[in-house]
Structures are given as C-alpha cells and as structure tokens.
Amino acid sequence: MATSHPYVPRQGICHQGSFSTIIVRLRPRKKVALLCIFPLHFLKKFGSCFRPEGHYATWLPQLAEAWAEQKEMEIHWLTGSELVGKSESHQELNQTFHVYPIPKKNRASSLYRPDRSAIHEILQRLKPDLVHAWGTEDACGFAGVMSGYPCLLSMQGIHTHLIRHGLHHPRVYFQALLEAYCLARAGWVTVESEWGKEKIQAYRCGRPIKIVEYGVHPRFFEARWSPTGQPPTF
C-alpha cells in the first residue's frame, strides 16, 4: 500500500484468535465502503432463500465477523441481489449492509449500469474515504474504479490470464477487457500470491500491487487431522 496516500498509510495483518484477516488502517473512524457479492444468507435478516447457487465468497462473512469489534473504521458493505425490490440497509456485526436490487439479465452488456447507478446513489450518501472493490468477475471492480472515490481492488480470479488458455464463454472475454481497465485505474491492487502479482504487473504500469492472503475461519483449526491414507482420486 502506498504510504503517501492520506487515507491509507499502511496495510497489515490483524491477528484475531487463530486466524488472520486483512485490516486496511485508516485515520480514526474513516468510512470504508466494500463492494462485493456478499452471501446474504449469513446475516440474520435474510433467510436461506438468499443462499446463492454454487460457490460463494466464503471469506467475506468471516471477515465481517472479525471486524465486529474493531473501532478504527465505519464499515459499509454494498451488495446486489435479485431477490430485493428496492435498496435497503441493515445493521449487523457493528457494520452496515446495503443491499440494492439488480436485474437477472443483461447486466454486463450494459456495462453494469443498474449496479453502478445503485452503488453511486449509496456512495453519494455515504461519501466514503475509501472504496474497497472485491473482484473483477462481476460489477464490483468496475463500479469501484468508476466511483470517483479512492479505490482499492482486491483480485480473486484473473480473467486477463484465463483467456490465454482454452476457449471460454464470450462473457469471460468481456470481463477480461473490463478487468484490464480496472487494473489500470485502481489506486491500489491486492493479490493472494507472487504468481498473481506477476500476471497483472503489466496492466499496473508500476503502480502498487500488494500480496495479501485471505484468512480462514477459526473453526478450520478445530478440525481433527484424520487422513484416510488413500491417494486422492479425481
């Protein structure tokens, strides 16, 4: 993290219990807006019908839990859902979760205009000191760099590398184009490994890239090591 920026002087690892989580250290009580696809079924207000199909970002709920006691930042999560009819805000874990409606189709082809419009409206009310966008697989990264606020982009998948190997759905190539734009525009970028840093370096033109590994939930350390002794089969 660039130390010269007035909002984000440093980035480090905060150890809470038996796992580590990312803490972006700001001046006292600065406001952070996190753009992500948050699995809403983890929150008390939302039921199991909000559980997404397939894989979801398991590291986000545990990050919210780890931040429940911190007092350095005012944290706001912004996430879209097809299951809500209008934007709503919900307080939990000493943080605010803003959920806005998104259409089921034609989001990417419109450059995520419905998402960006809803996000822009919320950000205009919040006026955050930092926008932290998670991933370039959906609207979050693009909305973050287009927000007009200082933007930290945390990479998950790397489409600009993925499209170099094999054939993919046209949407993947489109997301890769948006990803290249996001990588060039974001104030700061984090990746999880040296490999990831190497793959995106050309798009950053010498701008900061930090390696930050995502933490795991304490319950993973409670699991007993009991391998079967049989080699894995795929």
Coordinates of C-alpha atoms in Angstrom, one line a residue:
M1 CA 0.0 0.0 0.0
A2 CA 1.4 3.4 -0.9
T3 CA 2.3 5.2 2.3
S4 CA 2.0 8.6 0.8
H5 CA -1.8 8.5 0.4
P6 CA -3.6 10.5 3.1
Y7 CA -6.4 7.9 3.6
V8 CA -4.4 4.6 3.6
P9 CA -1.0 5.0 5.2
R10 CA -0.4 1.2 5.6
Q11 CA -1.9 -2.2 5.2
G12 CA -1.2 -5.1 7.6
I13 CA -2.5 -8.3 9.1
C14 CA -4.6 -8.2 12.2
H15 CA -4.5 -11.4 14.2
Q16 CA -7.8 -12.3 15.8
G17 CA -8.0 -15.6 17.6
S18 CA -6.5 -18.3 15.5
F19 CA -6.7 -16.6 12.0
S20 CA -5.6 -13.5 10.2
T21 CA -7.7 -11.0 8.4
I22 CA -7.0 -8.0 6.2
I23 CA -7.1 -4.7 8.0
V24 CA -6.7 -1.5 6.0
R25 CA -5.6 1.0 8.6
L26 CA -7.1 4.5 8.1
R27 CA -7.2 7.6 10.2
P28 CA -9.6 7.3 13.2
R29 CA -13.2 6.4 12.2
K30 CA -12.8 6.9 8.5
K31 CA -15.5 5.4 6.4
V32 CA -14.9 2.4 4.1
A33 CA -17.4 1.1 1.5
L34 CA -16.8 -2.5 0.4
L35 CA -18.3 -3.5 -2.9
C36 CA -18.7 -7.3 -3.1
I37 CA -21.1 -10.2 -3.7
F38 CA -21.8 -10.9 -0.1
P39 CA -23.6 -14.2 0.8
L40 CA -26.6 -12.6 2.4
H41 CA -27.9 -15.9 4.0
F42 CA -25.2 -15.5 6.6
L43 CA -27.0 -12.4 8.0
K44 CA -29.8 -12.7 10.5
K45 CA -32.2 -10.6 8.5
F46 CA -32.0 -12.7 5.4
G47 CA -33.1 -16.3 5.2
S48 CA -31.9 -19.4 3.4
C49 CA -33.7 -18.3 0.2
F50 CA -30.8 -15.8 -0.2
R51 CA -28.2 -18.6 -0.3
P52 CA -26.5 -18.4 -3.7
E53 CA -26.3 -21.4 -6.0
G54 CA -22.9 -23.0 -6.3
H55 CA -19.7 -21.5 -4.8
Y56 CA -19.8 -18.1 -3.0
A57 CA -17.2 -15.9 -1.3
T58 CA -16.7 -17.8 1.9
W59 CA -14.0 -15.4 3.1
L60 CA -16.4 -12.4 3.3
P61 CA -18.6 -13.5 6.3
Q62 CA -15.6 -14.4 8.4
L63 CA -14.1 -11.0 7.6
A64 CA -17.3 -9.3 8.7
E65 CA -17.2 -11.4 11.9
A66 CA -13.6 -10.4 12.6
W67 CA -14.4 -6.7 12.1
A68 CA -17.3 -6.8 14.6
E69 CA -15.3 -5.5 17.5
Q70 CA -13.0 -3.0 15.7
K71 CA -13.5 0.7 16.2
E72 CA -11.0 2.1 13.7
M73 CA -13.4 2.2 10.8
E74 CA -17.0 2.8 9.9
I75 CA -17.6 -0.2 7.6
H76 CA -20.3 -0.3 5.0
W77 CA -20.9 -3.4 2.7
L78 CA -22.7 -2.8 -0.6
T79 CA -24.0 -5.9 -2.4
G80 CA -26.7 -6.5 -5.1
S81 CA -29.5 -9.1 -5.0
E82 CA -32.1 -10.2 -7.5
L83 CA -34.4 -11.0 -4.5
V84 CA -35.0 -7.5 -3.2
G85 CA -37.3 -5.0 -4.8
K86 CA -35.7 -1.8 -3.5
S87 CA -32.5 -0.7 -1.8
E88 CA -32.4 -1.4 2.0
S89 CA -29.8 -1.0 4.8
H90 CA -29.3 -3.4 7.7
Q91 CA -27.2 -3.1 10.8
E92 CA -25.3 -6.2 12.0
L93 CA -21.9 -7.1 13.5
N94 CA -21.3 -3.4 14.2
Q95 CA -21.4 -2.7 10.4
T96 CA -24.0 -1.6 7.8
F97 CA -25.1 -3.8 4.9
H98 CA -26.6 -2.0 2.0
V99 CA -28.5 -4.3 -0.4
Y100 CA -29.7 -3.0 -3.8
P101 CA -31.8 -4.7 -6.5
I102 CA -30.2 -6.0 -9.6
P103 CA -31.8 -7.4 -12.8
K104 CA -31.4 -11.1 -13.7
K105 CA -30.2 -10.4 -17.3
N106 CA -28.3 -8.0 -19.5
R107 CA -26.2 -6.5 -16.7
A108 CA -22.8 -7.0 -18.3
S109 CA -23.9 -5.9 -21.7
S110 CA -25.0 -2.5 -20.2
L111 CA -21.6 -2.1 -18.5
Y112 CA -23.4 -2.9 -15.3
R113 CA -25.4 0.3 -15.5
P114 CA -28.1 -0.8 -13.0
D115 CA -25.4 -1.9 -10.4
R116 CA -23.4 1.2 -10.9
S117 CA -26.4 3.5 -10.6
A118 CA -27.5 1.9 -7.3
I119 CA -23.9 1.9 -6.0
H120 CA -23.4 5.5 -7.0
E121 CA -26.6 6.6 -5.1
I122 CA -25.4 4.8 -1.9
L123 CA -21.9 6.2 -2.2
Q124 CA -23.2 9.7 -2.7
R125 CA -25.0 9.4 0.7
L126 CA -22.0 7.7 2.5
K127 CA -19.2 9.8 0.9
P128 CA -16.6 7.1 1.9
D129 CA -12.9 7.8 2.4
L130 CA -12.1 4.5 0.6
V131 CA -14.0 2.2 -1.7
H132 CA -12.7 -1.4 -1.5
A133 CA -13.9 -3.4 -4.5
W134 CA -13.7 -7.2 -4.4
G135 CA -13.0 -9.0 -7.6
T136 CA -13.5 -8.4 -11.4
E137 CA -15.8 -11.3 -12.1
D138 CA -18.9 -9.1 -11.7
A139 CA -19.8 -5.4 -11.4
C140 CA -17.7 -4.7 -8.2
G141 CA -14.3 -3.9 -9.6
F142 CA -15.7 -1.8 -12.5
A143 CA -18.1 0.1 -10.2
G144 CA -15.2 0.7 -7.8
V145 CA -12.8 2.3 -10.2
M146 CA -15.7 4.3 -11.8
S147 CA -17.0 5.6 -8.4
G148 CA -14.9 8.7 -8.2
Y149 CA -13.5 7.7 -4.8
P150 CA -10.1 6.3 -3.8
C151 CA -10.3 2.7 -4.8
L152 CA -8.6 -0.5 -3.5
L153 CA -9.2 -3.5 -5.8
S154 CA -8.7 -7.0 -4.3
M155 CA -8.3 -9.6 -7.1
Q156 CA -9.8 -13.0 -6.9
G157 CA -9.9 -14.7 -10.4
I158 CA -7.6 -13.2 -13.1
H159 CA -9.6 -13.1 -16.4
T160 CA -6.8 -11.4 -18.3
H161 CA -4.7 -14.6 -17.8
L162 CA -7.5 -17.1 -18.0
I163 CA -8.5 -16.1 -21.6
R164 CA -5.0 -17.0 -22.8
H165 CA -5.8 -20.7 -22.1
G166 CA -8.5 -22.5 -23.8
L167 CA -11.9 -21.4 -25.1
H168 CA -14.4 -19.5 -22.9
H169 CA -17.9 -18.0 -22.9
P170 CA -17.9 -14.6 -24.6
R171 CA -18.8 -13.0 -21.2
V172 CA -15.3 -14.1 -19.9
Y173 CA -13.6 -12.2 -22.7
F174 CA -15.7 -9.2 -22.0
Q175 CA -14.9 -9.4 -18.2
A176 CA -11.2 -9.6 -19.2
L177 CA -11.5 -6.3 -21.0
L178 CA -13.1 -4.6 -18.0
E179 CA -10.5 -6.2 -15.7
A180 CA -7.6 -4.7 -17.7
Y181 CA -9.3 -1.3 -17.4
C182 CA -9.9 -1.8 -13.7
L183 CA -6.3 -2.8 -13.1
A184 CA -5.0 0.3 -14.8
R185 CA -7.4 2.6 -13.0
A186 CA -7.4 1.3 -9.4
G187 CA -5.3 3.2 -6.9
W188 CA -4.1 0.0 -5.2
V189 CA -4.5 -3.6 -6.0
T190 CA -4.0 -6.7 -3.8
V191 CA -3.5 -10.3 -4.9
E192 CA -3.0 -13.5 -2.9
S193 CA 0.3 -14.7 -4.3
E194 CA 3.5 -13.8 -6.2
W195 CA 2.1 -15.7 -9.2
G196 CA -1.0 -13.4 -9.2
K197 CA 1.2 -10.3 -8.9
E198 CA 3.3 -11.5 -11.8
K199 CA 0.2 -12.0 -14.0
I200 CA -1.2 -8.5 -13.5
Q201 CA 2.0 -6.5 -13.3
A202 CA 1.9 -5.4 -17.0
Y203 CA -1.5 -3.8 -16.5
R204 CA -0.4 -1.8 -13.5
C205 CA 2.4 0.2 -15.2
G206 CA 4.4 0.3 -12.0
R207 CA 1.5 1.2 -9.7
P208 CA 1.2 -0.5 -6.3
I209 CA 0.4 -4.3 -6.0
K210 CA 0.4 -5.9 -2.6
I211 CA 0.2 -9.6 -1.7
V212 CA -2.4 -10.2 1.0
E213 CA -3.6 -13.7 1.7
Y214 CA -7.2 -14.2 2.8
G215 CA -7.6 -15.6 6.3
V216 CA -9.7 -18.6 7.3
H217 CA -12.3 -19.1 10.0
P218 CA -11.2 -20.3 13.4
R219 CA -13.4 -23.5 13.0
F220 CA -11.0 -24.8 10.4
F221 CA -8.3 -25.0 13.1
E222 CA -10.7 -27.1 15.2
A223 CA -10.9 -29.9 12.6
R224 CA -9.1 -33.1 13.5
W225 CA -6.4 -34.3 11.1
S226 CA -7.6 -37.7 10.0
P227 CA -6.4 -38.6 6.5
T228 CA -7.7 -41.8 5.0
G229 CA -4.3 -43.0 3.8
Q230 CA -5.7 -43.5 0.3
P231 CA -4.4 -41.3 -2.5
P232 CA -6.9 -38.8 -3.8
T233 CA -8.8 -39.7 -6.9
F234 CA -10.2 -37.2 -9.4

